[in-house]
């Protein structure tokens, strides 16, 4: 729902948020759904209830352009009849709606195809204790506070010499969370707040126009970068991109800035997703236990990081989650599995099930990071006679089946160990296996995103220019 600033209903004040934080009604509803499914003939069932509340403000030239607010509770019911499964969802369960929803789900399951891998998680793997991950900020910012943050970020960007106009600033806040109840006795819930600030700045005009951005996001307001820093960084990045040059096609070392280096971890994780492995659609399907990186590379998935953007105390099947080194000393140690893909592969779930109210569980990561190395970013660059420093990637030209990598990019030319002039409209290409082998990580890891990595250097990529 989008409304004008004057008609927007703000998120409740701190003194009125207890109802938002109280999931008892959602828990009762999920329990009723599971019980109704069993009465309707399901052999097993689980129910997910999801709470989502969000509010955002966008400003341009010091004025609010748009305010948006959404609020709702949605529920999903998964039922199993033998080895047949069905999922139904709704945001309106009133009157006898619970019984009717359960009956419909069971009827759907009875005509669904058999799938020998479906089923609830093994009861022995379910979470019994739920650690406090400090994911909920009890102080919800008002609309006026969000507007102040956005305006401050925009003002800081416009104050940077060379910035000619604003591409818009925004600030947002919200609460999300879920309740999961299963017919074999699991009952868990969590809530997570989210807050963010972003700014896009523009320099030049006409065909010489350049733009860049910065943003910050965290569950707690105290962990956000200041609006002024977000704006200033966006402005400085934009000005640095002015008057980019073209370069000749060549094969050079490529250094990835931290705001794009995490994408390399993302490509790895996409390729070790249990669903891709089971379908044999991953270039890493035969690589478990093999050395993919140098000995000093470790890649961690940590669902239990305090105040992590993707932290949660259990997965979407109720399975206990834990910190996992998916790459340890350069060796690929694990797939990311939910119960169904684990059964198909003859393995045990790794607790990586994710789920929406209208879908069955599927594997996915939590908080990912590539551990920091020993060298400074400058040390990674200092011996490069000619190379490319990437600050922005465009498109999604990565083939998860073959491992071929090709993406549009912009950044800066490296010459004699120094970052020099800006470069745009190039393509970087290679193969992910070769890229992983040559990867070297710097020591500047920061935890700012869902996937975090320090500056990374990769050898011998093809730079497609003029």
mmCIF file of C-alpha atoms in Angstrom, residues 255-258 261 296-297 370-381 389 439-446 453-457:
data_model
loop_
_atom_site.group_PDB
_atom_site.id
_atom_site.type_symbol
_atom_site.label_atom_id
_atom_site.label_comp_id
_atom_site.label_asym_id
_atom_site.label_seq_id
_atom_site.Cartn_x
_atom_site.Cartn_y
_atom_site.Cartn_z
ATOM 1 C CA UNK A 255 40.976 -6.803 -7.798
ATOM 2 C CA UNK A 256 37.429 -6.800 -6.420
ATOM 3 C CA UNK A 257 36.373 -4.052 -4.022
ATOM 4 C CA UNK A 258 34.612 -5.314 -0.850
ATOM 5 C CA UNK A 261 33.805 -9.281 -3.802
ATOM 6 C CA UNK A 296 44.420 -19.980 3.546
ATOM 7 C CA UNK A 297 40.856 -19.526 2.241
ATOM 8 C CA UNK A 370 35.096 -14.979 3.369
ATOM 9 C CA UNK A 371 37.618 -14.764 6.193
ATOM 10 C CA UNK A 372 40.205 -11.999 6.048
ATOM 11 C CA UNK A 373 43.686 -12.704 4.748
ATOM 12 C CA UNK A 374 47.036 -11.297 5.836
ATOM 13 C CA UNK A 375 47.780 -8.652 3.196
ATOM 14 C CA UNK A 376 46.456 -5.119 3.090
ATOM 15 C CA UNK A 377 44.468 -4.078 0.004
ATOM 16 C CA UNK A 378 47.439 -1.986 -1.088
ATOM 17 C CA UNK A 379 49.742 -4.989 -0.833
ATOM 18 C CA UNK A 380 47.402 -6.918 -3.138
ATOM 19 C CA UNK A 381 47.740 -4.165 -5.709
ATOM 20 C CA UNK A 389 40.018 -2.632 -9.785
ATOM 21 C CA UNK A 439 41.836 -16.018 -5.103
ATOM 22 C CA UNK A 440 43.775 -14.014 -2.505
ATOM 23 C CA UNK A 441 41.920 -12.164 0.269
ATOM 24 C CA UNK A 442 43.016 -8.922 1.933
ATOM 25 C CA UNK A 443 42.691 -8.138 5.633
ATOM 26 C CA UNK A 444 39.889 -5.548 5.443
ATOM 27 C CA UNK A 445 36.820 -7.696 6.164
ATOM 28 C CA UNK A 446 33.811 -5.823 7.548
ATOM 29 C CA UNK A 453 34.207 -10.420 1.898
ATOM 30 C CA UNK A 454 37.371 -8.326 2.022
ATOM 31 C CA UNK A 455 39.156 -6.982 -1.031
ATOM 32 C CA UNK A 456 39.975 -9.949 -3.279
ATOM 33 C CA UNK A 457 42.562 -10.421 -6.040
#
